[in-house]
Tab-separated table of C-alpha atoms in Angstrom:
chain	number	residue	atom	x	y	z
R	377	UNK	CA	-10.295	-58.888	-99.632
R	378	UNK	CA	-11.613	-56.475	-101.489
R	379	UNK	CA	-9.846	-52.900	-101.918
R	380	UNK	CA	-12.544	-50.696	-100.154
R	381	UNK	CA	-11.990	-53.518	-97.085
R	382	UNK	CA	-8.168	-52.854	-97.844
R	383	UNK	CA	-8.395	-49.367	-97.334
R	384	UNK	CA	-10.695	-49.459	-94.081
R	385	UNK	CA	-8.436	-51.948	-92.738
R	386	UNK	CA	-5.274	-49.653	-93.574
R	387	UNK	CA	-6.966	-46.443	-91.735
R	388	UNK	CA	-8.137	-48.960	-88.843
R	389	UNK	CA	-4.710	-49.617	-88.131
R	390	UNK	CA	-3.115	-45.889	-89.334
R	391	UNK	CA	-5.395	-43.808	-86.872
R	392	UNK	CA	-5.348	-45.376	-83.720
R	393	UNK	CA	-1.113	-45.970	-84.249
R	394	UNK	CA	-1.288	-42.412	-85.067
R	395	UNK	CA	-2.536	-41.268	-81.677
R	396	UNK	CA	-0.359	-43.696	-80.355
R	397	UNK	CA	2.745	-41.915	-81.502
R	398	UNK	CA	1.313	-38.432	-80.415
R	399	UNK	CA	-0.826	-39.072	-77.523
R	400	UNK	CA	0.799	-42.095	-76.077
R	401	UNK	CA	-2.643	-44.292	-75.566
R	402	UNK	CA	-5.721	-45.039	-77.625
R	403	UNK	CA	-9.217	-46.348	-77.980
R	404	UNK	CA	-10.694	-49.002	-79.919
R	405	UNK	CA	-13.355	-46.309	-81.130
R	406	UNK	CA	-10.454	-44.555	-82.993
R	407	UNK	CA	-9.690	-47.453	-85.108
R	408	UNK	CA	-13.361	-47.908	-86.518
R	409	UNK	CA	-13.259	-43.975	-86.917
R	410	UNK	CA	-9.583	-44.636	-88.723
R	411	UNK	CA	-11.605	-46.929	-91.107
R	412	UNK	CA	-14.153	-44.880	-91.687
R	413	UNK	CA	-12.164	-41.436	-92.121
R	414	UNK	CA	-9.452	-43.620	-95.363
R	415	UNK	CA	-13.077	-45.140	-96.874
R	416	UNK	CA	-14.365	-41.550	-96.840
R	417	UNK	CA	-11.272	-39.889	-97.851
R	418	UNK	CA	-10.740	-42.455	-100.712
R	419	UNK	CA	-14.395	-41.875	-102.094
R	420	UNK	CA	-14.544	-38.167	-101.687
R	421	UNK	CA	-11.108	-36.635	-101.984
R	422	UNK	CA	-9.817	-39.310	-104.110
R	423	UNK	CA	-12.877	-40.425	-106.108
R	424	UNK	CA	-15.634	-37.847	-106.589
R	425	UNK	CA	-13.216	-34.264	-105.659
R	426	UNK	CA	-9.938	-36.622	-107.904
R	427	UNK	CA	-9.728	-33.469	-110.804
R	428	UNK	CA	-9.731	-30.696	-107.891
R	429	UNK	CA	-7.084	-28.583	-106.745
R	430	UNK	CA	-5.049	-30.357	-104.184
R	431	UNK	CA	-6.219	-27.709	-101.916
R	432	UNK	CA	-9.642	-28.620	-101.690
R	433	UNK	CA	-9.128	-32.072	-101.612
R	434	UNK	CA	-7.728	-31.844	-97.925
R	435	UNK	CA	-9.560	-29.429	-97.359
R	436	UNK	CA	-12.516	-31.706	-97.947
R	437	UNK	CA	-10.080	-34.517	-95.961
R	438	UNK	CA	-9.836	-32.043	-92.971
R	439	UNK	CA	-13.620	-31.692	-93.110
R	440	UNK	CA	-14.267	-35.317	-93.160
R	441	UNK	CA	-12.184	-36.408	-90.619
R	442	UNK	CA	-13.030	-33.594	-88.398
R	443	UNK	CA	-17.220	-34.804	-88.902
R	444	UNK	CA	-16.526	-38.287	-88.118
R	445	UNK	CA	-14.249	-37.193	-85.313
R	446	UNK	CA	-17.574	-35.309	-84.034
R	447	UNK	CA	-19.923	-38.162	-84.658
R	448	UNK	CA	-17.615	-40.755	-82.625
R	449	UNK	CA	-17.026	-38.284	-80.054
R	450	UNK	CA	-20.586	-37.524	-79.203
R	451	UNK	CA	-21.276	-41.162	-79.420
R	452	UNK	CA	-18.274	-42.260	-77.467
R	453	UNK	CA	-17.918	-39.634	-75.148
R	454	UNK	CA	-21.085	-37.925	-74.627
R	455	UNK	CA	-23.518	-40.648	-75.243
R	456	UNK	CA	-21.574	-43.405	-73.315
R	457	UNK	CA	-19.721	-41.396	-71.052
R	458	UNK	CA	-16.022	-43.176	-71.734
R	459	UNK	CA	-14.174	-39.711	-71.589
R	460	UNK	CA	-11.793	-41.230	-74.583
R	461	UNK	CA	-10.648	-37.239	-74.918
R	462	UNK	CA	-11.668	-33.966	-74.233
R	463	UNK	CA	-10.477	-30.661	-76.355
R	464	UNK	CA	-12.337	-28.200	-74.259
R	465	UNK	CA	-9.430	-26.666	-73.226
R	466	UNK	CA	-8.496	-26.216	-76.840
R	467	UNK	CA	-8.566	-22.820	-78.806
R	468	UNK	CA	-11.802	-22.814	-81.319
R	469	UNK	CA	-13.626	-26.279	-79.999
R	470	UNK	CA	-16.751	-27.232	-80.167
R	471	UNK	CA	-18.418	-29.295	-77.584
R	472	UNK	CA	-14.599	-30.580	-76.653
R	473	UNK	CA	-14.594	-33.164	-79.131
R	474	UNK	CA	-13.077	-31.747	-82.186
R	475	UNK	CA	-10.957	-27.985	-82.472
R	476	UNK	CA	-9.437	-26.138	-85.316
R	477	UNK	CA	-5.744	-27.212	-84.717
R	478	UNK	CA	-6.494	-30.850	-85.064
R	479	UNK	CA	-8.767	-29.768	-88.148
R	480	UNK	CA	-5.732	-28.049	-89.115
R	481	UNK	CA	-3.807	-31.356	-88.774
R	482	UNK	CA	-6.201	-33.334	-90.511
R	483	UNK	CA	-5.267	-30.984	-93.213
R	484	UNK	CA	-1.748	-32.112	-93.442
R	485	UNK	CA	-2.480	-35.642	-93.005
R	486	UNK	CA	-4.937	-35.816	-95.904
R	487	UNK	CA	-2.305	-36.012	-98.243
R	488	UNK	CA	-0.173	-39.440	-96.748
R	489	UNK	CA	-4.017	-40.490	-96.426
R	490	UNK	CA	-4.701	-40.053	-100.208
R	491	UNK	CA	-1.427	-41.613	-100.855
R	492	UNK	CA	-2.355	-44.554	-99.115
R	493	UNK	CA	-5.552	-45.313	-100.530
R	494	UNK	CA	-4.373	-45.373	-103.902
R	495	UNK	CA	-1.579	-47.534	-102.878
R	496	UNK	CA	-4.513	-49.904	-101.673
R	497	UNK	CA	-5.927	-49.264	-105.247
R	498	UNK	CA	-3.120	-50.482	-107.375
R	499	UNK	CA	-1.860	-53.085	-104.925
R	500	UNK	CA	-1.729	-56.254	-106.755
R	501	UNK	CA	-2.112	-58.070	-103.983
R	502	UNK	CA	-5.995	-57.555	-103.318
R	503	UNK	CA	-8.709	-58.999	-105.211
């Protein structure tokens, strides 16, 4: 396997356990947005933002995993109507599918992200 198919496979299986630990239930949605959130993290905050200030690498996380977070939510639950979750009732959201204290999260959770990917990186295990 290669190590960007690593690294999506790792964030597959981080986000939806993730919201399984804090909301108690997923959807298979969140695991192709889990993939998709590491591979972005590991090319942006890791790769192309890897001399920046550890600041604006989450920062850029936050921002990335907030935007895919938006895309799979309009897809999931505006386009096909599944209702996977709904943050209108949260402070600062926009269209109830993402809202600054999960942005705020995604903050946080960029770094153990960024730390995973470049365990993926130097495993010796991959191809």
């Amino acid at each position: 396997m290669s190590k960007e198919g690593a690294i999506f496979l790792a964030g597959s299986c981080a986000y939806p356990t993730l919201e399984m630990a804090w909301r108690g239930h997923t959807h298979y949605s969140m695991a192709i947005a889990g993939g998709l959130c590491l591979w972005l993290i590991d090319r942006v905050c890791c790769g192309a933002l890897g001399g920046k200030s550890l600041f604006l690498r989450c920062l850029a996380g936050s921002g990335l995993i907030t935007g895919v977070e938006l895309a799979a939510g309009i897809v999931v639950n505006q386009i096909f109507g599944l209702g996977v979750w709904d943050y209108s009732q949260m402070p600062l959201n926009l269209m109830g599918q993402v809202c600054l204290p999960y942005s705020v999260l995604w903050f946080g959770l960029t770094l153990p992200a960024m730390a995973l990917c470049q365990l993926c990186r130097k495993s010796d295990l991959l191809a």
